[in-house]
PDB file of C-alpha atoms in Angstrom:
ATOM      1  CA  MET O   1     -25.015 123.655 146.106  1.00 98.00           C
ATOM      2  CA  ASP O   2     -27.716 121.182 147.114  1.00 97.00           C
ATOM      3  CA  MET O   3     -29.001 119.634 143.890  1.00 97.00           C
ATOM      4  CA  ARG O   4     -32.413 118.899 145.379  1.00 94.00           C
ATOM      5  CA  LEU O   5     -33.439 122.324 144.089  1.00 95.00           C
ATOM      6  CA  TRP O   6     -33.594 120.592 140.700  1.00 93.00           C
ATOM      7  CA  GLY O   7     -35.283 117.409 141.945  1.00 87.00           C
ATOM      8  CA  ASP O   8     -34.704 114.400 144.160  1.00 84.00           C
ATOM      9  CA  SER O   9     -32.964 112.243 141.543  1.00 83.00           C
ATOM     10  CA  THR O  10     -29.823 113.817 140.105  1.00 89.00           C
ATOM     11  CA  GLY O  11     -28.206 112.286 137.036  1.00 88.00           C
ATOM     12  CA  VAL O  12     -26.388 113.187 133.839  1.00 89.00           C
ATOM     13  CA  ALA O  13     -29.605 114.842 132.631  1.00 90.00           C
ATOM     14  CA  GLN O  14     -28.683 117.674 135.012  1.00 93.00           C
ATOM     15  CA  LEU O  15     -25.307 118.193 133.312  1.00 95.00           C
ATOM     16  CA  PRO O  16     -26.288 121.690 132.053  1.00 96.00           C
ATOM     17  CA  VAL O  17     -27.136 122.646 135.656  1.00 97.00           C
ATOM     18  CA  LEU O  18     -23.805 121.325 136.913  1.00 97.00           C
ATOM     19  CA  GLU O  19     -21.991 123.266 134.203  1.00 98.00           C
ATOM     20  CA  LEU O  20     -23.848 126.429 135.211  1.00 98.00           C
ATOM     21  CA  LEU O  21     -22.971 125.985 138.881  1.00 98.00           C
ATOM     22  CA  ALA O  22     -19.305 125.479 138.030  1.00 98.00           C
ATOM     23  CA  GLU O  23     -19.379 128.670 135.930  1.00 98.00           C
ATOM     24  CA  GLN O  24     -21.002 130.561 138.812  1.00 98.00           C
ATOM     25  CA  GLY O  25     -18.106 129.617 141.073  1.00 97.00           C
ATOM     26  CA  TYR O  26     -19.433 126.719 143.113  1.00 98.00           C
ATOM     27  CA  GLN O  27     -16.732 124.297 144.202  1.00 98.00           C
ATOM     28  CA  GLY O  28     -18.986 121.346 144.939  1.00 98.00           C
ATOM     29  CA  VAL O  29     -22.513 119.972 144.946  1.00 98.00           C
ATOM     30  CA  GLU O  30     -24.596 117.800 147.246  1.00 98.00           C
ATOM     31  CA  ILE O  31     -26.283 114.925 145.418  1.00 97.00           C
ATOM     32  CA  PRO O  32     -29.317 113.106 146.843  1.00 96.00           C
ATOM     33  CA  VAL O  33     -28.754 109.342 146.664  1.00 96.00           C
ATOM     34  CA  CYS O  34     -31.955 107.384 146.356  1.00 89.00           C
ATOM     35  CA  GLY O  35     -31.297 104.217 144.376  1.00 90.00           C
ATOM     36  CA  GLN O  36     -30.199 105.749 141.046  1.00 89.00           C
ATOM     37  CA  GLY O  37     -28.122 102.675 140.249  1.00 90.00           C
ATOM     38  CA  SER O  38     -24.378 102.121 140.025  1.00 94.00           C
ATOM     39  CA  SER O  39     -24.075 102.816 136.293  1.00 95.00           C
ATOM     40  CA  ALA O  40     -25.878 106.174 136.528  1.00 94.00           C
ATOM     41  CA  LEU O  41     -23.785 107.220 139.518  1.00 96.00           C
ATOM     42  CA  LYS O  42     -20.539 106.286 137.784  1.00 96.00           C
ATOM     43  CA  LEU O  43     -21.483 108.444 134.780  1.00 96.00           C
ATOM     44  CA  LEU O  44     -22.373 111.287 137.109  1.00 96.00           C
ATOM     45  CA  ARG O  45     -19.047 110.950 138.897  1.00 97.00           C
ATOM     46  CA  VAL O  46     -17.174 111.294 135.606  1.00 97.00           C
ATOM     47  CA  ALA O  47     -19.164 114.434 134.779  1.00 96.00           C
ATOM     48  CA  LEU O  48     -18.415 115.959 138.178  1.00 97.00           C
ATOM     49  CA  GLU O  49     -14.705 115.201 137.876  1.00 97.00           C
ATOM     50  CA  GLU O  50     -14.563 116.801 134.427  1.00 97.00           C
ATOM     51  CA  LEU O  51     -16.171 119.934 135.856  1.00 97.00           C
ATOM     52  CA  ASP O  52     -13.807 119.873 138.861  1.00 98.00           C
ATOM     53  CA  LEU O  53     -16.781 119.788 141.243  1.00 98.00           C
ATOM     54  CA  GLU O  54     -16.399 118.005 144.559  1.00 98.00           C
ATOM     55  CA  VAL O  55     -19.357 116.074 145.906  1.00 98.00           C
ATOM     56  CA  THR O  56     -21.157 115.217 149.110  1.00 98.00           C
ATOM     57  CA  THR O  57     -24.321 113.127 149.268  1.00 98.00           C
ATOM     58  CA  SER O  58     -27.597 113.297 151.137  1.00 98.00           C
ATOM     59  CA  THR O  59     -30.580 111.117 151.900  1.00 97.00           C
ATOM     60  CA  ARG O  60     -33.769 111.003 153.934  1.00 95.00           C
ATOM     61  CA  LEU O  61     -35.308 107.933 155.499  1.00 97.00           C
ATOM     62  CA  PRO O  62     -38.754 106.786 154.304  1.00 95.00           C
ATOM     63  CA  PRO O  63     -41.466 105.646 156.775  1.00 96.00           C
ATOM     64  CA  GLN O  64     -40.782 101.970 156.072  1.00 97.00           C
ATOM     65  CA  ALA O  65     -37.142 102.420 157.163  1.00 98.00           C
ATOM     66  CA  ASN O  66     -37.356 104.163 160.515  1.00 98.00           C
ATOM     67  CA  PRO O  67     -34.611 103.779 163.159  1.00 98.00           C
ATOM     68  CA  VAL O  68     -37.012 104.719 165.983  1.00 98.00           C
ATOM     69  CA  SER O  69     -39.846 102.370 165.029  1.00 98.00           C
ATOM     70  CA  PRO O  70     -40.996  99.911 167.743  1.00 97.00           C
ATOM     71  CA  ASP O  71     -40.917  97.237 165.024  1.00 98.00           C
ATOM     72  CA  PRO O  72     -37.475  95.548 164.854  1.00 98.00           C
ATOM     73  CA  ALA O  73     -37.988  94.753 161.167  1.00 98.00           C
ATOM     74  CA  VAL O  74     -38.501  98.440 160.344  1.00 98.00           C
ATOM     75  CA  ARG O  75     -35.400  99.353 162.354  1.00 98.00           C
ATOM     76  CA  GLN O  76     -33.381  96.763 160.442  1.00 98.00           C
ATOM     77  CA  ALA O  77     -34.748  98.169 157.203  1.00 98.00           C
ATOM     78  CA  ALA O  78     -33.438 101.581 158.280  1.00 98.00           C
ATOM     79  CA  LEU O  79     -29.931 100.223 158.742  1.00 98.00           C
ATOM     80  CA  ASP O  80     -30.100  98.405 155.410  1.00 98.00           C
ATOM     81  CA  TYR O  81     -31.307 101.617 153.767  1.00 98.00           C
ATOM     82  CA  LEU O  82     -28.451 103.675 155.206  1.00 98.00           C
ATOM     83  CA  ARG O  83     -25.869 101.093 154.192  1.00 98.00           C
ATOM     84  CA  ALA O  84     -27.224 101.150 150.629  1.00 98.00           C
ATOM     85  CA  ARG O  85     -26.931 104.943 150.558  1.00 98.00           C
ATOM     86  CA  VAL O  86     -23.351 104.671 151.846  1.00 98.00           C
ATOM     87  CA  ASP O  87     -22.591 102.270 148.986  1.00 98.00           C
ATOM     88  CA  GLU O  88     -24.011 104.764 146.496  1.00 98.00           C
ATOM     89  CA  SER O  89     -22.001 107.568 148.081  1.00 98.00           C
ATOM     90  CA  ALA O  90     -18.825 105.547 147.613  1.00 98.00           C
ATOM     91  CA  VAL O  91     -19.612 104.944 143.937  1.00 98.00           C
ATOM     92  CA  LEU O  92     -20.142 108.690 143.449  1.00 97.00           C
ATOM     93  CA  GLY O  93     -16.881 109.526 145.225  1.00 97.00           C
ATOM     94  CA  SER O  94     -18.460 111.267 148.193  1.00 98.00           C
ATOM     95  CA  SER O  95     -16.736 111.273 151.568  1.00 98.00           C
ATOM     96  CA  MET O  96     -19.848 112.452 153.430  1.00 98.00           C
ATOM     97  CA  LEU O  97     -23.482 111.310 153.652  1.00 98.00           C
ATOM     98  CA  ALA O  98     -25.697 113.989 155.178  1.00 98.00           C
ATOM     99  CA  GLY O  99     -29.273 114.335 156.374  1.00 98.00           C
ATOM    100  CA  GLY O 100     -31.705 113.613 159.164  1.00 97.00           C
ATOM    101  CA  LEU O 101     -30.362 110.097 159.425  1.00 98.00           C
ATOM    102  CA  PHE O 102     -31.693 109.508 162.942  1.00 98.00           C
ATOM    103  CA  GLN O 103     -35.375 108.913 162.066  1.00 98.00           C
ATOM    104  CA  ALA O 104     -37.810 108.809 159.180  1.00 97.00           C
ATOM    105  CA  GLN O 105     -38.770 112.353 158.251  1.00 94.00           C
ATOM    106  CA  GLY O 106     -42.329 113.320 159.094  1.00 93.00           C
ATOM    107  CA  VAL O 107     -43.078 110.176 161.122  1.00 95.00           C
ATOM    108  CA  PHE O 108     -44.098 110.985 164.683  1.00 95.00           C
ATOM    109  CA  SER O 109     -44.982 108.919 167.732  1.00 93.00           C
ATOM    110  CA  GLY O 110     -47.364 111.551 169.078  1.00 93.00           C
ATOM    111  CA  LYS O 111     -45.291 111.741 172.265  1.00 94.00           C
ATOM    112  CA  PRO O 112     -42.033 113.408 173.319  1.00 95.00           C
ATOM    113  CA  PRO O 113     -38.907 111.432 172.401  1.00 96.00           C
ATOM    114  CA  SER O 114     -38.193 108.512 174.689  1.00 98.00           C
ATOM    115  CA  ASP O 115     -34.945 107.017 175.951  1.00 98.00           C
ATOM    116  CA  ARG O 116     -35.830 103.849 174.100  1.00 98.00           C
ATOM    117  CA  GLU O 117     -36.148 105.714 170.777  1.00 98.00           C
ATOM    118  CA  TRP O 118     -32.841 107.456 171.428  1.00 98.00           C
ATOM    119  CA  GLU O 119     -31.090 104.137 171.994  1.00 98.00           C
ATOM    120  CA  TRP O 120     -32.660 102.555 168.918  1.00 98.00           C
ATOM    121  CA  SER O 121     -31.481 105.480 166.813  1.00 98.00           C
ATOM    122  CA  ARG O 122     -28.010 105.431 168.386  1.00 98.00           C
ATOM    123  CA  GLN O 123     -27.592 101.728 167.649  1.00 98.00           C
ATOM    124  CA  CYS O 124     -28.669 102.164 164.029  1.00 98.00           C
ATOM    125  CA  LEU O 125     -26.426 105.165 163.462  1.00 98.00           C
ATOM    126  CA  ARG O 126     -23.418 103.526 165.087  1.00 98.00           C
ATOM    127  CA  ALA O 127     -23.794 100.424 162.914  1.00 98.00           C
ATOM    128  CA  ALA O 128     -24.190 102.587 159.805  1.00 98.00           C
ATOM    129  CA  ALA O 129     -21.180 104.699 160.774  1.00 98.00           C
ATOM    130  CA  GLU O 130     -19.018 101.631 161.353  1.00 98.00           C
ATOM    131  CA  TYR O 131     -19.980 100.431 157.875  1.00 98.00           C
ATOM    132  CA  ALA O 132     -19.293 103.869 156.374  1.00 98.00           C
ATOM    133  CA  ALA O 133     -15.904 104.136 158.081  1.00 98.00           C
ATOM    134  CA  GLY O 134     -14.689 101.168 156.058  1.00 98.00           C
ATOM    135  CA  MET O 135     -15.234 103.263 152.920  1.00 97.00           C
ATOM    136  CA  GLY O 136     -13.805 106.489 154.312  1.00 98.00           C
ATOM    137  CA  ILE O 137     -17.237 108.101 154.552  1.00 98.00           C
ATOM    138  CA  SER O 138     -18.521 110.310 157.373  1.00 98.00           C
ATOM    139  CA  LEU O 139     -22.142 110.727 158.484  1.00 98.00           C
ATOM    140  CA  ALA O 140     -23.420 114.274 159.069  1.00 98.00           C
ATOM    141  CA  ILE O 141     -26.503 114.224 161.312  1.00 98.00           C
ATOM    142  CA  GLU O 142     -28.880 117.085 160.618  1.00 98.00           C
ATOM    143  CA  PHE O 143     -31.028 118.174 163.553  1.00 98.00           C
ATOM    144  CA  GLN O 144     -34.481 119.030 162.239  1.00 97.00           C
ATOM    145  CA  SER O 145     -37.388 121.185 163.318  1.00 96.00           C
ATOM    146  CA  ARG O 146     -40.345 119.861 165.274  1.00 96.00           C
ATOM    147  CA  PHE O 147     -42.331 119.786 162.013  1.00 94.00           C
ATOM    148  CA  ASP O 148     -39.979 117.195 160.507  1.00 95.00           C
ATOM    149  CA  ALA O 149     -38.833 115.086 163.454  1.00 97.00           C
ATOM    150  CA  HIS O 150     -39.230 114.703 167.191  1.00 97.00           C
ATOM    151  CA  LEU O 151     -36.032 112.960 168.324  1.00 98.00           C
ATOM    152  CA  ILE O 152     -33.315 115.534 167.509  1.00 98.00           C
ATOM    153  CA  ASN O 153     -34.403 119.173 167.141  1.00 98.00           C
ATOM    154  CA  THR O 154     -31.349 121.230 168.165  1.00 98.00           C
ATOM    155  CA  ALA O 155     -27.610 121.409 167.616  1.00 98.00           C
ATOM    156  CA  ALA O 156     -27.073 120.359 171.218  1.00 97.00           C
ATOM    157  CA  ASP O 157     -29.258 117.278 170.682  1.00 98.00           C
ATOM    158  CA  ALA O 158     -27.302 116.324 167.565  1.00 98.00           C
ATOM    159  CA  ALA O 159     -23.978 116.814 169.338  1.00 98.00           C
ATOM    160  CA  ARG O 160     -25.142 114.626 172.198  1.00 98.00           C
ATOM    161  CA  MET O 161     -26.061 111.870 169.733  1.00 98.00           C
ATOM    162  CA  CYS O 162     -22.622 112.122 168.131  1.00 98.00           C
ATOM    163  CA  ARG O 163     -20.968 111.804 171.538  1.00 98.00           C
ATOM    164  CA  ASP O 164     -23.150 108.811 172.419  1.00 98.00           C
ATOM    165  CA  ILE O 165     -22.235 107.113 169.144  1.00 98.00           C
ATOM    166  CA  GLY O 166     -18.584 107.719 169.928  1.00 98.00           C
ATOM    167  CA  LEU O 167     -17.075 107.350 166.455  1.00 98.00           C
ATOM    168  CA  GLY O 168     -14.814 109.819 164.706  1.00 97.00           C
ATOM    169  CA  ASN O 169     -16.696 109.762 161.397  1.00 98.00           C
ATOM    170  CA  VAL O 170     -19.983 111.103 162.825  1.00 98.00           C
ATOM    171  CA  GLY O 171     -20.698 114.807 163.174  1.00 98.00           C
ATOM    172  CA  VAL O 172     -23.366 117.496 163.313  1.00 98.00           C
ATOM    173  CA  LEU O 173     -25.007 119.026 160.258  1.00 98.00           C
ATOM    174  CA  TYR O 174     -26.131 122.580 161.083  1.00 98.00           C
ATOM    175  CA  ASN O 175     -28.957 123.794 158.821  1.00 98.00           C
ATOM    176  CA  THR O 176     -29.851 127.476 159.160  1.00 98.00           C
ATOM    177  CA  PHE O 177     -33.497 126.754 158.251  1.00 97.00           C
ATOM    178  CA  HIS O 178     -34.030 124.293 161.099  1.00 97.00           C
ATOM    179  CA  ALA O 179     -31.961 126.450 163.453  1.00 97.00           C
ATOM    180  CA  HIS O 180     -34.161 129.452 162.655  1.00 96.00           C
ATOM    181  CA  VAL O 181     -37.174 127.466 163.881  1.00 96.00           C
ATOM    182  CA  GLU O 182     -35.680 125.773 166.941  1.00 96.00           C
ATOM    183  CA  GLU O 183     -32.712 127.785 168.225  1.00 96.00           C
ATOM    184  CA  PHE O 184     -32.503 131.127 170.045  1.00 94.00           C
ATOM    185  CA  ASN O 185     -29.732 132.500 167.811  1.00 93.00           C
ATOM    186  CA  PRO O 186     -26.653 131.294 165.893  1.00 92.00           C
ATOM    187  CA  ALA O 187     -24.253 132.617 168.544  1.00 91.00           C
ATOM    188  CA  ARG O 188     -25.692 130.092 171.007  1.00 92.00           C
ATOM    189  CA  ALA O 189     -26.636 127.263 168.641  1.00 95.00           C
ATOM    190  CA  LEU O 190     -23.425 126.800 166.674  1.00 97.00           C
ATOM    191  CA  PRO O 191     -21.125 126.554 169.718  1.00 97.00           C
ATOM    192  CA  ALA O 192     -23.510 123.914 171.101  1.00 96.00           C
ATOM    193  CA  ALA O 193     -22.432 121.669 168.246  1.00 96.00           C
ATOM    194  CA  GLY O 194     -18.891 122.050 169.548  1.00 89.00           C
ATOM    195  CA  GLU O 195     -16.174 119.874 168.100  1.00 93.00           C
ATOM    196  CA  GLN O 196     -18.840 117.734 166.449  1.00 97.00           C
ATOM    197  CA  LEU O 197     -19.712 120.438 163.856  1.00 98.00           C
ATOM    198  CA  LEU O 198     -19.044 118.736 160.524  1.00 98.00           C
ATOM    199  CA  HIS O 199     -21.245 120.298 157.850  1.00 98.00           C
ATOM    200  CA  VAL O 200     -23.291 123.486 157.319  1.00 98.00           C
ATOM    201  CA  ARG O 201     -26.292 124.021 155.075  1.00 98.00           C
ATOM    202  CA  LEU O 202     -27.281 127.595 154.269  1.00 98.00           C
ATOM    203  CA  SER O 203     -31.051 127.628 153.852  1.00 97.00           C
ATOM    204  CA  GLU O 204     -33.449 130.559 154.148  1.00 97.00           C
ATOM    205  CA  SER O 205     -36.422 130.662 156.537  1.00 94.00           C
ATOM    206  CA  HIS O 206     -38.821 130.096 153.614  1.00 94.00           C
ATOM    207  CA  ARG O 207     -36.537 127.590 151.821  1.00 94.00           C
ATOM    208  CA  GLY O 208     -36.101 130.048 148.938  1.00 94.00           C
ATOM    209  CA  GLU O 209     -33.677 132.799 147.970  1.00 95.00           C
ATOM    210  CA  LEU O 210     -30.989 133.521 150.556  1.00 96.00           C
ATOM    211  CA  GLY O 211     -31.082 136.974 152.091  1.00 95.00           C
ATOM    212  CA  ARG O 212     -34.795 137.533 151.536  1.00 94.00           C
ATOM    213  CA  GLY O 213     -36.036 135.837 154.697  1.00 95.00           C
ATOM    214  CA  GLN O 214     -35.414 135.925 158.438  1.00 96.00           C
ATOM    215  CA  VAL O 215     -32.215 133.915 158.882  1.00 96.00           C
ATOM    216  CA  GLN O 216     -29.489 135.874 160.697  1.00 95.00           C
ATOM    217  CA  TRP O 217     -26.801 135.583 158.046  1.00 96.00           C
ATOM    218  CA  HIS O 218     -24.202 137.994 159.393  1.00 95.00           C
ATOM    219  CA  GLU O 219     -24.464 136.487 162.888  1.00 96.00           C
ATOM    220  CA  THR O 220     -24.215 132.978 161.442  1.00 96.00           C
ATOM    221  CA  PHE O 221     -21.050 133.728 159.473  1.00 96.00           C
ATOM    222  CA  ALA O 222     -19.509 135.657 162.356  1.00 96.00           C
ATOM    223  CA  THR O 223     -20.024 132.686 164.674  1.00 96.00           C
ATOM    224  CA  LEU O 224     -18.644 130.224 162.116  1.00 96.00           C
ATOM    225  CA  ASP O 225     -15.579 132.456 161.806  1.00 95.00           C
ATOM    226  CA  PHE O 226     -15.217 132.602 165.597  1.00 95.00           C
ATOM    227  CA  LEU O 227     -15.370 128.789 165.733  1.00 96.00           C
ATOM    228  CA  ASP O 228     -12.797 128.592 162.910  1.00 95.00           C
ATOM    229  CA  TYR O 229     -15.125 126.352 160.916  1.00 96.00           C
ATOM    230  CA  ARG O 230     -13.385 125.018 157.803  1.00 95.00           C
ATOM    231  CA  GLY O 231     -15.997 122.667 156.354  1.00 97.00           C
ATOM    232  CA  TRP O 232     -18.486 122.978 153.533  1.00 97.00           C
ATOM    233  CA  LEU O 233     -21.004 125.805 153.215  1.00 98.00           C
ATOM    234  CA  MET O 234     -23.784 124.108 151.246  1.00 98.00           C
ATOM    235  CA  VAL O 235     -26.459 126.347 149.761  1.00 98.00           C
ATOM    236  CA  GLN O 236     -29.863 124.696 150.099  1.00 97.00           C
ATOM    237  CA  ALA O 237     -33.170 125.794 148.607  1.00 95.00           C
ATOM    238  CA  LEU O 238     -36.191 123.680 147.784  1.00 92.00           C
ATOM    239  CA  ALA O 239     -38.863 123.933 145.110  1.00 91.00           C
ATOM    240  CA  VAL O 240     -42.313 122.544 144.452  1.00 88.00           C
ATOM    241  CA  GLY O 241     -41.718 118.930 143.446  1.00 74.00           C
ATOM    242  CA  ALA O 242     -43.221 116.798 140.719  1.00 51.00           C
ATOM    243  CA  GLU O 243     -44.900 114.685 143.390  1.00 55.00           C
ATOM    244  CA  ALA O 244     -48.111 115.942 144.955  1.00 46.00           C
ATOM    245  CA  VAL O 245     -46.714 115.620 148.469  1.00 49.00           C
ATOM    246  CA  THR O 246     -43.118 115.869 149.717  1.00 63.00           C
ATOM    247  CA  PRO O 247     -41.858 115.548 153.311  1.00 67.00           C
ATOM    248  CA  GLU O 248     -40.753 119.198 153.269  1.00 72.00           C
ATOM    249  CA  ASN O 249     -44.261 120.428 152.332  1.00 77.00           C
ATOM    250  CA  ILE O 250     -43.119 122.953 149.725  1.00 81.00           C
ATOM    251  CA  TRP O 251     -46.289 124.417 148.201  1.00 79.00           C
ATOM    252  CA  ARG O 252     -44.817 127.460 146.416  1.00 82.00           C
ATOM    253  CA  ASN O 253     -41.449 128.591 145.117  1.00 88.00           C
ATOM    254  CA  SER O 254     -39.821 131.415 147.080  1.00 89.00           C
ATOM    255  CA  PHE O 255     -37.532 132.528 144.268  1.00 92.00           C
ATOM    256  CA  ASP O 256     -37.706 133.963 140.762  1.00 91.00           C
ATOM    257  CA  SER O 257     -35.680 131.223 139.075  1.00 95.00           C
ATOM    258  CA  ARG O 258     -33.340 128.454 140.147  1.00 95.00           C
ATOM    259  CA  GLU O 259     -30.499 129.935 138.111  1.00 96.00           C
ATOM    260  CA  GLN O 260     -30.960 133.382 139.649  1.00 97.00           C
ATOM    261  CA  LEU O 261     -31.159 131.881 143.150  1.00 97.00           C
ATOM    262  CA  SER O 262     -27.839 130.043 142.790  1.00 97.00           C
ATOM    263  CA  ALA O 263     -26.154 133.146 141.350  1.00 97.00           C
ATOM    264  CA  ASP O 264     -27.488 135.439 144.079  1.00 97.00           C
ATOM    265  CA  ALA O 265     -26.621 132.944 146.837  1.00 97.00           C
ATOM    266  CA  ILE O 266     -22.929 132.712 146.004  1.00 97.00           C
ATOM    267  CA  ARG O 267     -22.822 136.488 145.548  1.00 97.00           C
ATOM    268  CA  LEU O 268     -24.315 136.998 149.033  1.00 97.00           C
ATOM    269  CA  ILE O 269     -21.881 134.562 150.636  1.00 97.00           C
ATOM    270  CA  ARG O 270     -18.883 136.247 149.016  1.00 96.00           C
ATOM    271  CA  GLN O 271     -20.151 139.657 150.067  1.00 96.00           C
ATOM    272  CA  ILE O 272     -20.520 138.650 153.719  1.00 95.00           C
ATOM    273  CA  LEU O 273     -17.121 136.950 153.770  1.00 93.00           C
ATOM    274  CA  ARG O 274     -15.531 140.001 152.182  1.00 92.00           C
ATOM    275  CA  ILE O 275     -17.033 142.291 154.844  1.00 89.00           C
ATOM    276  CA  GLN O 276     -15.790 139.986 157.601  1.00 85.00           C
ATOM    277  CA  ARG O 277     -12.243 140.094 156.289  1.00 80.00           C
ATOM    278  CA  GLN O 278     -12.080 143.898 156.246  1.00 76.00           C
TER     279      GLN O 278
END
């Protein structure tokens, strides 16, 4: 379960939420790393281990740390930012850092992506991945819709970037929300990720309760089964944040309650998997 449903800064204050998720049957959580500090992350790691919850981490790049900026200083800041998030992931015990790591979310050039931007992003990601490899951490690159990014919008784009980086600890993050916007259908999009498919986020078309939107869930799971995907299935939903503006532009909650959403999501996943196995 993606903990961003409960806010962008997860700590021991969310222990009751973590306990609830463990009771509901979740095997792991995805924690956003954003400079919480080593001490807070160590305490959180202890709590997760006591609950027998595995962990992955996520981040998003701010405008001042953009791998595709024409300013070399901003590109260096992006690499420094990613390395810091890798460090935090290691403290938390995560073996994967996920997100739209290829550019700052919501920052656009006003033009189609250029070869120069692609190379800038590739260089940044390769350097970050080399750093992460030393800690046993993989990078999962999430392709994002045209409303969030302009460089990598499809599974095929993300797979191409992984191939261009050429390191074994870099893979594709497939998010059903972004795929719903940009792809024709899961049966074509997921195979485009190919051997690079590393991580899957299950997110509804309105970012709310799974099964009450337009995402093709049965087709998605059938294709994942056909591809023999064995990685994480990370439930993702987002809520109105405490800040006035967030990069995801969530203006209303598309669920009754966070607790009900997490319960219904794991129930839906189990139901679909059970049908597939019959």
